[in-house]
CSV table of C-alpha atoms and ligand atoms in Angstrom, one decimal:
chain,number,residue,atom,x,y,z
R,666,MET,CA,97.8,125.8,77.0
R,667,VAL,CA,97.0,129.4,76.3
R,668,GLN,CA,93.7,129.8,77.9
R,669,ALA,CA,93.4,133.6,78.0
R,670,GLY,CA,92.1,133.3,81.6
R,671,VAL,CA,88.9,131.6,80.5
R,672,THR,CA,87.2,128.6,81.8
R,673,THR,CA,84.4,127.0,79.9
R,674,SER,CA,81.2,127.2,82.0
R,675,SER,CA,77.7,126.0,81.4
R,676,THR,CA,76.5,127.6,84.6
R,677,ALA,CA,77.3,131.2,83.6
R,678,PRO,CA,74.3,133.5,84.1
R,679,ALA,CA,71.8,133.7,81.2
R,680,PHE,CA,71.4,137.2,80.2
R,681,GLU,CA,67.8,136.9,79.2
R,682,ASP,CA,66.3,140.3,79.7
R,683,SER,CA,63.3,140.4,81.9
R,684,ALA,CA,63.0,144.2,81.6
R,685,THR,CA,61.1,144.1,78.3
R,686,THR,CA,58.4,141.9,76.7
R,687,SER,CA,60.0,142.4,73.3
R,688,PRO,CA,60.3,139.3,71.2
R,689,ILE,CA,63.8,137.9,70.9
R,690,ALA,CA,65.6,138.6,67.6
R,691,ALA,CA,68.5,136.3,68.4
R,692,ARG,CA,69.9,134.3,71.2
R,693,THR,CA,72.7,132.0,72.3
R,694,GLU,CA,72.7,129.1,74.6
R,695,GLY,CA,76.0,128.0,76.2
R,696,LEU,CA,77.9,129.3,73.2
R,697,THR,CA,81.6,128.3,73.2
R,698,LYS,CA,84.2,129.1,70.7
R,699,ILE,CA,87.7,127.6,70.9
R,700,TYR,CA,90.3,128.5,68.4
R,701,GLY,CA,93.3,126.3,67.7
R,702,LYS,CA,94.3,123.0,69.2
R,703,GLY,CA,96.4,121.6,72.1
R,704,ASP,CA,99.0,124.0,73.4
R,705,ALA,CA,97.8,126.7,71.0
R,706,GLN,CA,94.2,126.5,72.2
R,707,VAL,CA,92.3,129.8,73.0
R,708,VAL,CA,88.9,129.8,74.5
R,709,ALA,CA,87.4,132.9,72.9
R,710,LEU,CA,83.9,132.3,74.3
R,711,GLY,CA,83.3,130.3,77.5
R,712,GLY,CA,79.7,129.5,77.4
R,713,VAL,CA,77.6,132.6,76.6
R,714,SER,CA,73.8,132.6,77.1
R,715,VAL,CA,72.3,135.9,76.0
R,716,ALA,CA,69.0,136.9,74.4
R,717,LEU,CA,69.0,140.0,72.1
R,718,ASN,CA,65.6,141.7,72.1
R,719,ALA,CA,64.0,142.8,68.8
R,720,HIS,CA,63.5,146.5,68.1
R,721,GLU,CA,66.3,147.3,70.4
R,722,PHE,CA,69.8,148.8,70.0
R,723,THR,CA,72.3,146.7,72.1
R,724,ALA,CA,76.0,147.5,72.7
R,725,VAL,CA,78.6,144.9,73.3
R,726,MET,CA,81.6,146.2,75.2
R,727,GLY,CA,84.6,144.7,76.9
R,728,PRO,CA,88.5,144.8,76.8
R,729,SER,CA,90.3,143.8,73.6
R,730,GLY,CA,90.4,140.1,73.2
R,731,SER,CA,87.3,139.5,75.4
R,732,GLY,CA,85.4,137.8,72.6
R,733,LYS,CA,83.2,140.6,71.3
R,734,SER,CA,84.0,140.0,67.6
R,735,THR,CA,83.8,136.2,68.1
R,736,LEU,CA,80.4,136.6,69.7
R,737,MET,CA,79.1,138.7,66.8
R,738,HIS,CA,80.5,136.3,64.2
R,739,CYS,CA,79.1,133.2,65.8
R,740,ALA,CA,75.7,134.9,66.4
R,741,ALA,CA,75.6,136.0,62.8
R,742,GLY,CA,76.6,132.6,61.3
R,743,LEU,CA,79.9,134.0,60.0
R,744,ASP,CA,81.9,131.7,62.2
R,745,GLU,CA,81.0,128.2,63.5
R,746,ALA,CA,80.4,127.7,67.2
R,747,THR,CA,82.5,125.0,68.9
R,748,SER,CA,79.5,124.1,71.1
R,749,GLY,CA,76.2,125.6,72.2
R,750,ARG,CA,73.4,126.9,70.1
R,751,VAL,CA,72.6,130.1,68.3
R,752,PHE,CA,69.1,131.1,67.2
R,753,ILE,CA,68.0,133.8,64.9
R,754,GLY,CA,64.4,134.2,65.7
R,755,ASP,CA,63.1,130.6,66.0
R,756,VAL,CA,65.6,129.2,63.6
R,757,GLU,CA,68.5,127.3,65.1
R,758,LEU,CA,71.4,128.5,63.1
R,759,THR,CA,73.8,125.9,64.5
R,760,SER,CA,71.7,123.1,63.0
R,761,LEU,CA,71.6,124.5,59.4
R,762,ASN,CA,73.6,123.2,56.5
R,763,GLU,CA,75.9,125.6,54.6
R,764,LYS,CA,73.3,126.4,51.8
R,765,ASP,CA,70.5,127.2,54.3
R,766,LEU,CA,72.9,129.2,56.5
R,767,THR,CA,74.0,131.3,53.5
R,768,ARG,CA,70.4,131.9,52.6
R,769,LEU,CA,69.5,132.9,56.2
R,770,ARG,CA,72.5,135.2,56.4
R,771,ARG,CA,71.5,136.8,53.1
R,772,ASP,CA,67.9,137.2,53.8
R,773,ARG,CA,67.7,137.9,57.6
R,774,ILE,CA,71.0,139.3,58.8
R,775,GLY,CA,72.7,142.6,58.1
R,776,PHE,CA,76.4,143.4,58.7
R,777,ILE,CA,78.3,146.6,59.2
R,778,PHE,CA,82.1,146.4,59.6
R,779,GLN,CA,84.7,148.7,60.9
R,780,ALA,CA,86.4,148.8,57.5
R,781,PHE,CA,83.2,149.6,55.5
R,782,ASN,CA,83.8,146.7,53.0
R,783,LEU,CA,82.4,148.6,50.0
R,784,ILE,CA,83.2,147.5,46.4
R,785,PRO,CA,85.4,150.3,45.0
R,786,THR,CA,84.2,149.9,41.4
R,787,LEU,CA,80.5,150.2,42.2
R,788,THR,CA,78.6,153.5,42.9
R,789,ALA,CA,77.1,154.1,46.4
R,790,LYS,CA,73.6,153.0,45.0
R,791,GLU,CA,75.1,149.9,43.4
R,792,ASN,CA,76.8,149.0,46.7
R,793,ILE,CA,73.7,149.5,48.7
R,794,LEU,CA,71.6,147.3,46.3
R,795,LEU,CA,74.3,144.6,45.8
R,796,PRO,CA,73.1,142.2,48.6
R,797,LEU,CA,69.5,142.5,47.2
R,798,SER,CA,70.7,141.9,43.5
R,799,ILE,CA,72.7,138.9,44.6
R,800,ALA,CA,69.5,137.5,46.2
R,801,GLY,CA,67.6,138.3,43.1
R,802,ARG,CA,65.3,140.6,44.9
R,803,GLU,CA,64.0,144.1,44.1
R,804,PRO,CA,64.2,146.8,46.7
R,805,ASP,CA,61.0,148.2,48.1
R,806,PRO,CA,61.2,151.7,46.5
R,807,ALA,CA,59.5,153.6,49.4
R,808,TRP,CA,61.8,151.9,51.9
R,809,PHE,CA,64.9,152.5,49.7
R,810,ASP,CA,64.0,156.2,49.5
R,811,GLN,CA,63.4,156.4,53.2
R,812,VAL,CA,66.7,154.8,54.1
R,813,ILE,CA,68.6,157.0,51.6
R,814,THR,CA,67.0,160.1,53.0
R,815,THR,CA,67.6,159.2,56.6
R,816,VAL,CA,71.2,158.4,55.9
R,817,GLY,CA,71.6,161.6,54.0
R,818,LEU,CA,72.9,160.1,50.8
R,819,SER,CA,70.4,161.3,48.3
R,820,GLU,CA,72.9,163.5,46.5
R,821,ARG,CA,75.7,160.9,46.6
R,822,LEU,CA,74.2,157.8,45.0
R,823,GLY,CA,76.2,158.1,41.9
R,824,HIS,CA,79.5,158.5,43.7
R,825,ARG,CA,82.1,155.7,44.1
R,826,PRO,CA,83.6,155.0,47.6
R,827,THR,CA,86.8,156.9,46.8
R,828,GLU,CA,84.7,160.0,46.1
R,829,LEU,CA,83.1,159.8,49.5
R,830,SER,CA,84.4,160.6,53.0
R,831,GLY,CA,84.8,157.8,55.6
R,832,GLY,CA,81.6,158.9,57.3
R,833,GLN,CA,79.7,158.9,54.0
R,834,GLN,CA,81.2,155.5,53.2
R,835,GLN,CA,80.0,154.0,56.5
R,836,ARG,CA,76.6,155.5,55.9
R,837,VAL,CA,76.6,153.6,52.6
R,838,ALA,CA,77.4,150.5,54.4
R,839,CYS,CA,74.7,151.2,56.9
R,840,ALA,CA,72.2,151.7,54.1
R,841,ARG,CA,73.4,148.5,52.4
R,842,ALA,CA,72.7,146.6,55.7
R,843,LEU,CA,69.3,148.1,56.2
R,844,VAL,CA,67.8,148.1,52.7
R,845,SER,CA,66.8,144.4,52.8
R,846,ARG,CA,65.1,145.0,56.3
R,847,PRO,CA,66.9,142.3,58.0
R,848,ASP,CA,65.7,140.8,61.3
R,849,ILE,CA,68.9,141.9,63.0
R,850,ILE,CA,72.0,143.9,62.0
R,851,PHE,CA,75.4,143.2,63.6
R,852,ALA,CA,77.8,146.1,63.6
R,853,ASP,CA,81.5,145.5,64.7
R,854,GLU,CA,83.0,148.8,65.8
R,855,PRO,CA,81.2,150.7,63.0
R,856,THR,CA,82.6,154.0,64.2
R,857,GLY,CA,86.1,152.7,64.9
R,858,ASN,CA,87.6,154.3,61.8
R,859,LEU,CA,85.5,157.6,62.0
R,860,ASP,CA,86.2,161.1,63.4
R,861,SER,CA,83.7,162.2,66.1
R,862,LYS,CA,81.4,164.1,63.7
R,863,SER,CA,81.1,161.3,61.4
R,864,SER,CA,80.7,158.9,64.3
R,865,ARG,CA,77.8,160.9,65.6
R,866,GLU,CA,76.1,160.9,62.3
R,867,VAL,CA,76.4,157.2,62.0
R,868,LEU,CA,75.3,156.6,65.5
R,869,GLU,CA,72.3,158.9,65.1
R,870,PHE,CA,71.3,157.0,62.0
R,871,LEU,CA,71.6,153.6,63.8
R,872,ARG,CA,69.5,155.1,66.7
R,873,ARG,CA,66.8,156.3,64.3
R,874,SER,CA,66.7,152.9,62.5
R,875,VAL,CA,65.8,151.3,65.8
R,876,SER,CA,63.5,154.0,67.3
R,877,ASP,CA,61.7,155.1,64.0
R,878,PHE,CA,61.8,152.0,61.9
R,879,GLY,CA,61.8,149.2,64.5
R,880,GLN,CA,65.1,147.6,63.4
R,881,THR,CA,67.2,145.5,65.7
R,882,ILE,CA,70.9,146.4,66.0
R,883,VAL,CA,73.8,144.9,67.9
R,884,MET,CA,77.0,147.0,67.9
R,885,VAL,CA,80.4,146.3,69.3
R,886,THR,CA,82.1,149.5,70.6
R,887,HIS,CA,84.9,150.6,72.9
R,888,ASP,CA,83.4,154.1,73.2
R,889,PRO,CA,81.1,154.9,76.2
R,890,VAL,CA,79.6,157.8,74.1
R,891,ALA,CA,78.7,155.4,71.4
R,892,ALA,CA,77.2,153.0,73.9
R,893,SER,CA,75.0,155.8,75.2
R,894,TYR,CA,73.1,155.8,72.0
R,895,THR,CA,71.9,152.3,72.8
R,896,ASP,CA,69.2,150.7,74.9
R,897,ARG,CA,71.3,148.2,76.6
R,898,VAL,CA,75.0,147.4,77.1
R,899,LEU,CA,76.3,143.9,77.5
R,900,PHE,CA,79.8,143.7,79.1
R,901,LEU,CA,82.1,140.8,78.1
R,902,ALA,CA,85.2,139.8,80.1
R,903,ASP,CA,87.3,136.8,79.2
R,904,GLY,CA,84.7,135.3,76.9
R,905,LEU,CA,81.7,135.6,79.1
R,906,VAL,CA,78.9,138.2,79.5
R,907,VAL,CA,79.5,139.5,83.0
R,908,GLU,CA,77.1,142.4,83.3
R,909,GLU,CA,74.5,144.4,81.6
R,910,LEU,CA,73.3,147.9,81.8
R,911,ARG,CA,70.0,149.4,80.6
R,912,SER,CA,69.3,153.0,79.4
R,913,PRO,CA,73.2,153.7,79.5
R,914,THR,CA,74.7,157.1,79.6
R,915,ALA,CA,78.3,157.8,78.8
R,916,GLU,CA,78.9,158.3,82.6
R,917,THR,CA,77.2,155.1,83.8
R,918,VAL,CA,79.1,153.0,81.1
R,919,LEU,CA,82.4,154.5,82.2
R,920,GLU,CA,81.6,153.9,85.8
R,921,ARG,CA,80.6,150.2,85.1
R,922,MET,CA,83.8,149.8,83.0
R,923,GLY,CA,85.7,151.0,86.0
R,924,HIS,CA,84.0,148.5,88.3
R,925,LEU,CA,84.8,145.7,85.9
R,926,ASP,CA,88.4,146.9,85.8
R,927,ALA,CA,88.1,146.8,82.0
R,928,THR,CA,90.5,148.8,80.2
R,929,PRO,CA,88.9,150.1,77.0
R,930,GLY,CA,90.6,148.1,74.2
R,931,VAL,CA,93.1,149.6,71.9
O,1200,ADP,P1,87.5,141.2,70.8
O,1200,ADP,O1,86.7,141.4,69.5
O,1200,ADP,O2,86.8,141.5,72.1
O,1200,ADP,O3,88.8,142.0,70.7
O,1200,ADP,P2,88.0,138.6,69.7
O,1200,ADP,O4,86.6,138.0,69.6
O,1200,ADP,O5,88.5,139.1,68.4
O,1200,ADP,O6,88.0,139.7,70.8
O,1200,ADP,O7,89.0,137.5,70.2
O,1200,ADP,C1,88.8,136.7,71.4
O,1200,ADP,C2,90.0,135.8,71.6
O,1200,ADP,O8,90.1,134.9,70.6
O,1200,ADP,C3,91.4,136.6,71.6
O,1200,ADP,O9,92.2,135.9,72.5
O,1200,ADP,C4,91.8,136.4,70.2
O,1200,ADP,O10,93.3,136.4,70.2
O,1200,ADP,C5,91.3,134.9,69.8
O,1200,ADP,N1,91.0,134.8,68.5
O,1200,ADP,C6,90.1,135.5,67.7
O,1200,ADP,N2,90.1,135.1,66.4
O,1200,ADP,C7,91.0,134.1,66.3
O,1200,ADP,C8,91.5,133.2,65.3
O,1200,ADP,N3,90.9,133.3,64.0
O,1200,ADP,N4,92.4,132.3,65.6
O,1200,ADP,C9,92.9,132.2,66.8
O,1200,ADP,N5,92.5,132.9,67.8
O,1200,ADP,C10,91.6,133.9,67.7
O,1201,MG,MG1,86.9,142.8,67.9
């Protein structure tokens, strides 16, 4: 059986942060995810209990294959847990039927992916507003303007993705995630395809969304500099959260990665 060095554990430490009194935006309890069956079985998450504070920017780090994407996908209801529970606010996501889950995802969760995932035939503005249009909702005009201005896209709203740089496309994806004011945004390596200048722009924007607008963002990254923009870093290894670090700097993150003997993934 391919176990990827993971044992399922219900006694893993619960990373419920006592450092703040923030409400909790999302949490998992003993979350496990097992892919495949029999000999091909892979334990991607071995019993993760973690609380994600509202109005905070959290980074998730760990070696390639440690379960970062799986954790994000299960926490966001994009992938089904094998066992354990996931809550968005007070709602237990793992108990919802497909219809209610789709609605909760649409209304309360935002996503930013490494590959932008914009619709090529739509303009930047149409891409940004697409999730709201699908939900039959109107954007709040003042909030829309604020998001567009902050993200620096005012002059580019009529452009299609191919007419935008990678950094601009990712800022469109950020604006799309923010415009509905979701309870929580999950970003899986949002700067993974960007050069360092574009990365900085996207990270500054995400940071401002949390500090100035009170958004809640969870971001997977391999990059200690990206992690230094966040309030808290969770370190995954072999499908478990093994450490956390508050008020990270690039240096303290690097040092902790060294302690954990975690090779930054490729
Ligand atoms: P990370 O994002 O940290 O690189 P992942 O969450 O993508 O890690 O993967 C965790 C483990 O689960 C890895 O061993 C990976 O190969 C496995 N895995 C992920 N997705 C699938 C899948 N759809 N089918 C089978 N195994 C998967
Ligand atoms: Mg991943």
